[in-house]
PDB file of C-alpha atoms in Angstrom:
ATOM      1  CA  MET F   1     -48.347 -50.062   0.996  1.00 50.00           C
ATOM      2  CA  THR F   2     -47.834 -52.354   3.967  1.00 56.00           C
ATOM      3  CA  GLY F   3     -49.545 -55.523   5.123  1.00 73.00           C
ATOM      4  CA  GLU F   4     -51.162 -58.260   3.097  1.00 87.00           C
ATOM      5  CA  PRO F   5     -52.798 -57.165  -0.168  1.00 92.00           C
ATOM      6  CA  VAL F   6     -56.551 -57.399  -0.633  1.00 95.00           C
ATOM      7  CA  THR F   7     -57.470 -60.261  -2.963  1.00 96.00           C
ATOM      8  CA  ALA F   8     -60.200 -59.659  -5.529  1.00 96.00           C
ATOM      9  CA  LEU F   9     -62.336 -61.797  -7.827  1.00 96.00           C
ATOM     10  CA  LEU F  10     -63.480 -60.013 -11.002  1.00 96.00           C
ATOM     11  CA  VAL F  11     -66.894 -60.845 -12.473  1.00 96.00           C
ATOM     12  CA  ASP F  12     -67.845 -59.338 -15.843  1.00 94.00           C
ATOM     13  CA  ASP F  13     -68.961 -60.900 -19.110  1.00 92.00           C
ATOM     14  CA  GLN F  14     -66.759 -58.581 -21.177  1.00 91.00           C
ATOM     15  CA  GLU F  15     -63.080 -59.492 -21.448  1.00 92.00           C
ATOM     16  CA  LEU F  16     -62.153 -55.892 -22.245  1.00 91.00           C
ATOM     17  CA  VAL F  17     -63.752 -54.719 -19.011  1.00 91.00           C
ATOM     18  CA  ARG F  18     -61.973 -57.390 -16.973  1.00 92.00           C
ATOM     19  CA  SER F  19     -58.700 -56.446 -18.636  1.00 92.00           C
ATOM     20  CA  GLY F  20     -59.265 -52.819 -17.696  1.00 91.00           C
ATOM     21  CA  LEU F  21     -60.044 -53.769 -14.114  1.00 92.00           C
ATOM     22  CA  ARG F  22     -56.859 -55.840 -13.916  1.00 92.00           C
ATOM     23  CA  ARG F  23     -54.845 -52.798 -14.968  1.00 92.00           C
ATOM     24  CA  ILE F  24     -56.495 -50.686 -12.270  1.00 93.00           C
ATOM     25  CA  LEU F  25     -56.335 -53.168  -9.398  1.00 92.00           C
ATOM     26  CA  ARG F  26     -52.609 -53.632  -8.922  1.00 88.00           C
ATOM     27  CA  ARG F  27     -50.358 -54.958  -6.180  1.00 84.00           C
ATOM     28  CA  ARG F  28     -48.724 -51.574  -5.754  1.00 83.00           C
ATOM     29  CA  ASP F  29     -52.129 -50.283  -4.656  1.00 88.00           C
ATOM     30  CA  GLY F  30     -52.497 -53.157  -2.225  1.00 92.00           C
ATOM     31  CA  ILE F  31     -54.796 -55.305  -4.372  1.00 95.00           C
ATOM     32  CA  VAL F  32     -54.201 -58.627  -6.129  1.00 94.00           C
ATOM     33  CA  VAL F  33     -56.648 -60.122  -8.642  1.00 95.00           C
ATOM     34  CA  VAL F  34     -56.812 -63.843  -7.860  1.00 96.00           C
ATOM     35  CA  GLY F  35     -59.492 -64.931 -10.308  1.00 95.00           C
ATOM     36  CA  GLU F  36     -62.031 -63.964 -12.945  1.00 96.00           C
ATOM     37  CA  CYS F  37     -65.528 -65.024 -13.990  1.00 95.00           C
ATOM     38  CA  ALA F  38     -67.216 -64.381 -17.334  1.00 94.00           C
ATOM     39  CA  ASP F  39     -70.744 -64.780 -15.926  1.00 93.00           C
ATOM     40  CA  GLY F  40     -72.620 -64.961 -12.651  1.00 90.00           C
ATOM     41  CA  ASP F  41     -73.075 -68.727 -12.689  1.00 93.00           C
ATOM     42  CA  GLU F  42     -69.296 -69.148 -12.348  1.00 95.00           C
ATOM     43  CA  VAL F  43     -69.091 -67.150  -9.126  1.00 95.00           C
ATOM     44  CA  PRO F  44     -69.853 -69.760  -6.409  1.00 94.00           C
ATOM     45  CA  ASP F  45     -67.155 -72.146  -7.618  1.00 95.00           C
ATOM     46  CA  ALA F  46     -64.656 -69.311  -8.117  1.00 96.00           C
ATOM     47  CA  VAL F  47     -65.277 -67.977  -4.608  1.00 96.00           C
ATOM     48  CA  ALA F  48     -64.769 -71.461  -3.167  1.00 95.00           C
ATOM     49  CA  GLN F  49     -61.577 -71.951  -5.181  1.00 95.00           C
ATOM     50  CA  HIS F  50     -59.899 -68.559  -4.729  1.00 96.00           C
ATOM     51  CA  ARG F  51     -61.384 -67.367  -1.411  1.00 96.00           C
ATOM     52  CA  PRO F  52     -61.107 -63.683  -2.340  1.00 97.00           C
ATOM     53  CA  ASP F  53     -61.460 -60.841   0.140  1.00 96.00           C
ATOM     54  CA  VAL F  54     -63.765 -58.967  -2.253  1.00 97.00           C
ATOM     55  CA  VAL F  55     -65.892 -59.865  -5.290  1.00 97.00           C
ATOM     56  CA  VAL F  56     -66.053 -57.056  -7.873  1.00 96.00           C
ATOM     57  CA  MET F  57     -69.343 -57.772  -9.632  1.00 95.00           C
ATOM     58  CA  ASP F  58     -70.847 -56.460 -12.860  1.00 91.00           C
ATOM     59  CA  LEU F  59     -74.638 -56.348 -12.716  1.00 88.00           C
ATOM     60  CA  ARG F  60     -75.607 -57.051 -16.318  1.00 86.00           C
ATOM     61  CA  MET F  61     -74.601 -60.516 -17.491  1.00 89.00           C
ATOM     62  CA  LYS F  62     -76.230 -62.980 -19.857  1.00 87.00           C
ATOM     63  CA  ARG F  63     -76.777 -66.224 -17.948  1.00 92.00           C
ATOM     64  CA  VAL F  64     -76.926 -65.179 -14.293  1.00 91.00           C
ATOM     65  CA  ASN F  65     -77.036 -61.470 -13.549  1.00 90.00           C
ATOM     66  CA  GLY F  66     -75.105 -59.716 -10.827  1.00 88.00           C
ATOM     67  CA  ILE F  67     -78.090 -59.469  -8.503  1.00 90.00           C
ATOM     68  CA  GLU F  68     -78.618 -63.232  -8.420  1.00 92.00           C
ATOM     69  CA  ALA F  69     -74.886 -63.868  -8.127  1.00 94.00           C
ATOM     70  CA  THR F  70     -74.627 -61.362  -5.272  1.00 93.00           C
ATOM     71  CA  ARG F  71     -77.543 -63.013  -3.482  1.00 92.00           C
ATOM     72  CA  ALA F  72     -75.800 -66.383  -3.792  1.00 93.00           C
ATOM     73  CA  VAL F  73     -72.535 -65.026  -2.370  1.00 94.00           C
ATOM     74  CA  ALA F  74     -74.200 -63.135   0.480  1.00 89.00           C
ATOM     75  CA  GLY F  75     -76.529 -66.014   1.285  1.00 87.00           C
ATOM     76  CA  SER F  76     -73.643 -68.440   1.680  1.00 89.00           C
ATOM     77  CA  GLY F  77     -71.647 -66.178   3.988  1.00 89.00           C
ATOM     78  CA  GLY F  78     -69.163 -65.324   1.253  1.00 92.00           C
ATOM     79  CA  PRO F  79     -66.928 -62.272   0.883  1.00 95.00           C
ATOM     80  CA  PRO F  80     -68.352 -58.767   0.447  1.00 93.00           C
ATOM     81  CA  VAL F  81     -69.546 -57.876  -3.041  1.00 94.00           C
ATOM     82  CA  LEU F  82     -68.688 -54.557  -4.679  1.00 94.00           C
ATOM     83  CA  ALA F  83     -71.179 -53.932  -7.479  1.00 92.00           C
ATOM     84  CA  LEU F  84     -70.172 -52.215 -10.709  1.00 89.00           C
ATOM     85  CA  THR F  85     -72.993 -50.365 -12.390  1.00 81.00           C
ATOM     86  CA  THR F  86     -73.895 -47.526 -14.720  1.00 76.00           C
ATOM     87  CA  PHE F  87     -75.575 -44.279 -13.697  1.00 61.00           C
ATOM     88  CA  SER F  88     -78.917 -45.253 -15.230  1.00 58.00           C
ATOM     89  CA  ASP F  89     -79.253 -48.570 -13.366  1.00 62.00           C
ATOM     90  CA  ASP F  90     -81.664 -47.404 -10.638  1.00 64.00           C
ATOM     91  CA  GLU F  91     -83.604 -50.683 -10.653  1.00 69.00           C
ATOM     92  CA  LEU F  92     -80.427 -52.746 -10.546  1.00 70.00           C
ATOM     93  CA  LEU F  93     -79.061 -50.656  -7.681  1.00 73.00           C
ATOM     94  CA  SER F  94     -82.178 -51.316  -5.651  1.00 70.00           C
ATOM     95  CA  GLY F  95     -82.083 -55.017  -6.467  1.00 77.00           C
ATOM     96  CA  VAL F  96     -78.437 -55.576  -5.649  1.00 78.00           C
ATOM     97  CA  LEU F  97     -78.839 -53.613  -2.416  1.00 73.00           C
ATOM     98  CA  ARG F  98     -81.556 -56.016  -1.311  1.00 77.00           C
ATOM     99  CA  ALA F  99     -79.388 -58.919  -2.473  1.00 85.00           C
ATOM    100  CA  GLY F 100     -76.654 -57.905  -0.034  1.00 85.00           C
ATOM    101  CA  ALA F 101     -74.011 -55.905  -1.909  1.00 87.00           C
ATOM    102  CA  ALA F 102     -71.543 -54.139   0.384  1.00 87.00           C
ATOM    103  CA  GLY F 103     -70.903 -51.278  -2.018  1.00 87.00           C
ATOM    104  CA  PHE F 104     -71.453 -49.703  -5.417  1.00 86.00           C
ATOM    105  CA  VAL F 105     -69.093 -48.042  -7.875  1.00 89.00           C
ATOM    106  CA  LEU F 106     -69.975 -46.516 -11.219  1.00 88.00           C
ATOM    107  CA  LYS F 107     -68.118 -47.951 -14.181  1.00 86.00           C
ATOM    108  CA  ASP F 108     -67.052 -44.513 -15.363  1.00 86.00           C
ATOM    109  CA  SER F 109     -65.641 -43.462 -11.984  1.00 88.00           C
ATOM    110  CA  PRO F 110     -61.922 -42.634 -11.664  1.00 91.00           C
ATOM    111  CA  ALA F 111     -59.589 -45.548 -10.967  1.00 92.00           C
ATOM    112  CA  GLU F 112     -58.870 -44.134  -7.516  1.00 91.00           C
ATOM    113  CA  GLU F 113     -62.560 -44.463  -6.643  1.00 90.00           C
ATOM    114  CA  LEU F 114     -62.571 -48.184  -7.439  1.00 93.00           C
ATOM    115  CA  ILE F 115     -59.361 -48.767  -5.480  1.00 94.00           C
ATOM    116  CA  ARG F 116     -60.781 -46.890  -2.493  1.00 91.00           C
ATOM    117  CA  ALA F 117     -64.003 -48.893  -2.692  1.00 91.00           C
ATOM    118  CA  VAL F 118     -62.255 -52.272  -2.815  1.00 94.00           C
ATOM    119  CA  HIS F 119     -60.248 -51.454   0.303  1.00 93.00           C
ATOM    120  CA  ALA F 120     -63.326 -50.111   2.101  1.00 88.00           C
ATOM    121  CA  VAL F 121     -65.504 -53.179   1.587  1.00 90.00           C
ATOM    122  CA  ALA F 122     -62.564 -55.484   2.349  1.00 92.00           C
ATOM    123  CA  ARG F 123     -62.253 -53.980   5.823  1.00 86.00           C
ATOM    124  CA  GLY F 124     -66.001 -54.189   6.367  1.00 81.00           C
ATOM    125  CA  ASP F 125     -66.897 -50.513   6.015  1.00 78.00           C
ATOM    126  CA  GLY F 126     -69.087 -50.717   2.927  1.00 75.00           C
ATOM    127  CA  TYR F 127     -68.848 -48.116   0.169  1.00 82.00           C
ATOM    128  CA  LEU F 128     -71.130 -46.021  -2.013  1.00 80.00           C
ATOM    129  CA  ASP F 129     -69.767 -44.106  -4.973  1.00 82.00           C
ATOM    130  CA  PRO F 130     -70.476 -40.408  -4.242  1.00 77.00           C
ATOM    131  CA  ALA F 131     -72.541 -40.122  -7.428  1.00 74.00           C
ATOM    132  CA  VAL F 132     -74.575 -43.193  -6.445  1.00 71.00           C
ATOM    133  CA  THR F 133     -75.111 -41.776  -2.969  1.00 69.00           C
ATOM    134  CA  ALA F 134     -76.405 -38.535  -4.452  1.00 65.00           C
ATOM    135  CA  ARG F 135     -78.818 -40.467  -6.644  1.00 65.00           C
ATOM    136  CA  VAL F 136     -80.135 -42.578  -3.782  1.00 64.00           C
ATOM    137  CA  LEU F 137     -80.555 -39.569  -1.529  1.00 61.00           C
ATOM    138  CA  THR F 138     -82.319 -37.566  -4.225  1.00 61.00           C
ATOM    139  CA  THR F 139     -84.822 -40.387  -4.656  1.00 59.00           C
ATOM    140  CA  TYR F 140     -85.755 -40.422  -0.999  1.00 53.00           C
ATOM    141  CA  ARG F 141     -85.577 -36.672  -0.435  1.00 52.00           C
ATOM    142  CA  THR F 142     -88.139 -36.074  -3.174  1.00 51.00           C
ATOM    143  CA  ALA F 143     -90.492 -38.744  -1.843  1.00 49.00           C
ATOM    144  CA  ALA F 144     -92.644 -38.455   1.245  1.00 45.00           C
ATOM    145  CA  ALA F 145     -90.949 -40.137   4.200  1.00 48.00           C
ATOM    146  CA  ASP F 146     -92.569 -43.269   5.574  1.00 54.00           C
ATOM    147  CA  PRO F 147     -93.435 -43.183   9.284  1.00 51.00           C
ATOM    148  CA  ALA F 148     -90.484 -44.285  11.404  1.00 56.00           C
ATOM    149  CA  PRO F 149     -90.932 -47.869  12.657  1.00 68.00           C
ATOM    150  CA  ASP F 150     -91.153 -48.558  16.383  1.00 77.00           C
ATOM    151  CA  ALA F 151     -87.622 -49.982  16.239  1.00 82.00           C
ATOM    152  CA  VAL F 152     -86.226 -46.472  15.760  1.00 85.00           C
ATOM    153  CA  SER F 153     -87.398 -45.548  19.263  1.00 87.00           C
ATOM    154  CA  GLU F 154     -85.016 -48.199  20.604  1.00 90.00           C
ATOM    155  CA  LEU F 155     -81.992 -46.270  19.321  1.00 92.00           C
ATOM    156  CA  THR F 156     -80.096 -44.163  21.827  1.00 94.00           C
ATOM    157  CA  PRO F 157     -79.377 -40.496  21.017  1.00 94.00           C
ATOM    158  CA  ARG F 158     -75.775 -41.405  20.216  1.00 96.00           C
ATOM    159  CA  GLU F 159     -76.886 -44.234  17.923  1.00 95.00           C
ATOM    160  CA  LEU F 160     -79.148 -41.770  16.102  1.00 94.00           C
ATOM    161  CA  ASP F 161     -76.163 -39.458  15.699  1.00 94.00           C
ATOM    162  CA  VAL F 162     -74.120 -42.299  14.212  1.00 94.00           C
ATOM    163  CA  LEU F 163     -76.932 -43.392  11.889  1.00 93.00           C
ATOM    164  CA  THR F 164     -77.350 -39.820  10.672  1.00 90.00           C
ATOM    165  CA  LEU F 165     -73.652 -39.556   9.820  1.00 90.00           C
ATOM    166  CA  VAL F 166     -73.685 -42.964   8.122  1.00 86.00           C
ATOM    167  CA  ALA F 167     -76.625 -41.775   6.015  1.00 82.00           C
ATOM    168  CA  LYS F 168     -74.670 -38.675   5.034  1.00 78.00           C
ATOM    169  CA  GLY F 169     -71.930 -40.907   3.632  1.00 73.00           C
ATOM    170  CA  CYS F 170     -69.357 -40.505   6.411  1.00 80.00           C
ATOM    171  CA  SER F 171     -66.739 -43.206   6.928  1.00 80.00           C
ATOM    172  CA  ASN F 172     -66.111 -44.722  10.351  1.00 86.00           C
ATOM    173  CA  SER F 173     -63.052 -42.534  10.850  1.00 85.00           C
ATOM    174  CA  GLU F 174     -65.027 -39.415   9.923  1.00 86.00           C
ATOM    175  CA  ILE F 175     -67.800 -40.375  12.345  1.00 90.00           C
ATOM    176  CA  ALA F 176     -65.239 -40.947  15.092  1.00 92.00           C
ATOM    177  CA  ALA F 177     -63.721 -37.509  14.500  1.00 93.00           C
ATOM    178  CA  GLU F 178     -67.105 -35.778  14.374  1.00 94.00           C
ATOM    179  CA  LEU F 179     -68.390 -37.373  17.587  1.00 95.00           C
ATOM    180  CA  VAL F 180     -64.989 -37.472  19.333  1.00 95.00           C
ATOM    181  CA  ILE F 181     -65.133 -41.210  19.947  1.00 95.00           C
ATOM    182  CA  SER F 182     -62.916 -44.120  18.930  1.00 93.00           C
ATOM    183  CA  GLY F 183     -63.246 -46.121  15.742  1.00 89.00           C
ATOM    184  CA  VAL F 184     -63.962 -49.216  17.831  1.00 92.00           C
ATOM    185  CA  THR F 185     -66.853 -47.403  19.499  1.00 95.00           C
ATOM    186  CA  VAL F 186     -68.213 -46.356  16.110  1.00 93.00           C
ATOM    187  CA  LYS F 187     -68.179 -49.973  14.916  1.00 91.00           C
ATOM    188  CA  SER F 188     -69.916 -51.041  18.115  1.00 94.00           C
ATOM    189  CA  HIS F 189     -72.645 -48.431  17.642  1.00 95.00           C
ATOM    190  CA  ILE F 190     -73.145 -49.427  14.006  1.00 93.00           C
ATOM    191  CA  GLY F 191     -73.435 -53.089  14.947  1.00 93.00           C
ATOM    192  CA  ARG F 192     -76.134 -52.296  17.508  1.00 94.00           C
ATOM    193  CA  ILE F 193     -77.972 -50.052  15.043  1.00 94.00           C
ATOM    194  CA  PHE F 194     -78.011 -52.809  12.435  1.00 91.00           C
ATOM    195  CA  GLY F 195     -79.255 -55.300  15.011  1.00 92.00           C
ATOM    196  CA  LYS F 196     -82.051 -53.084  16.318  1.00 92.00           C
ATOM    197  CA  LEU F 197     -83.262 -52.057  12.870  1.00 90.00           C
ATOM    198  CA  GLY F 198     -82.743 -55.420  11.169  1.00 88.00           C
ATOM    199  CA  LEU F 199     -80.271 -54.018   8.639  1.00 84.00           C
ATOM    200  CA  ARG F 200     -77.603 -55.982   6.837  1.00 76.00           C
ATOM    201  CA  ASP F 201     -75.146 -53.300   5.781  1.00 76.00           C
ATOM    202  CA  ARG F 202     -74.292 -49.633   5.325  1.00 78.00           C
ATOM    203  CA  PRO F 203     -76.120 -49.055   2.025  1.00 74.00           C
ATOM    204  CA  ALA F 204     -79.296 -50.447   3.586  1.00 77.00           C
ATOM    205  CA  ALA F 205     -78.827 -48.094   6.548  1.00 83.00           C
ATOM    206  CA  ILE F 206     -78.538 -45.081   4.242  1.00 80.00           C
ATOM    207  CA  VAL F 207     -81.736 -45.935   2.405  1.00 77.00           C
ATOM    208  CA  TYR F 208     -83.520 -46.719   5.697  1.00 82.00           C
ATOM    209  CA  ALA F 209     -82.560 -43.379   7.256  1.00 85.00           C
ATOM    210  CA  TYR F 210     -83.814 -41.334   4.327  1.00 77.00           C
ATOM    211  CA  ARG F 211     -86.881 -43.458   3.678  1.00 77.00           C
ATOM    212  CA  HIS F 212     -88.079 -42.937   7.239  1.00 79.00           C
ATOM    213  CA  GLY F 213     -87.087 -39.274   7.539  1.00 79.00           C
ATOM    214  CA  ILE F 214     -84.477 -39.854  10.241  1.00 81.00           C
ATOM    215  CA  VAL F 215     -81.881 -37.631   8.597  1.00 73.00           C
ATOM    216  CA  ALA F 216     -84.290 -34.931   7.479  1.00 59.00           C
ATOM    217  CA  THR F 217     -85.491 -34.388  11.026  1.00 48.00           C
ATOM    218  CA  ARG F 218     -82.021 -34.063  12.571  1.00 48.00           C
TER     219      ARG F 218
END
């Protein structure tokens, strides 16, 4: 592993969980844990003190839950938040998505999945655990699609191609390979898509594409 390690702040009200996360997120995998919080109300001060690259956030906590803590971090221009959740937390997933989380990982996912997710959100790609993606997509595939907003008509054919691949869970490098364009061009397209559609991040783009039938029609 070369280059500077990704720094992470752990937020979970269970010491055993934080201990387990510390064992997974190691320097040899390019990650250094720089701080911990036992509840969501500790997060703003910890972010200011440690300035982590990523906040790894549990969603269920006693005083301030992960959704409110994520909203506080995102609203203050803080680092990306990677939410930790369980498979049954559909309502929490929706809430933390609206609050501005950059990614989701299930607590029972393999260690490699968490490591991959931390690196992804640190470089600005966003990340959805494959099982979470499947759950989100199932929800919107089984529901009637809402009419596409007028803003969709402002997307170029290439931007629609990129949005479709984002919605299918492709990374920037995978999109670049599929469309035979550079990674820089992919990022540029994604930035314009977000601007035109008023989206904050990749998870929001995935939900948007399926909600409005953009993927199903392509």
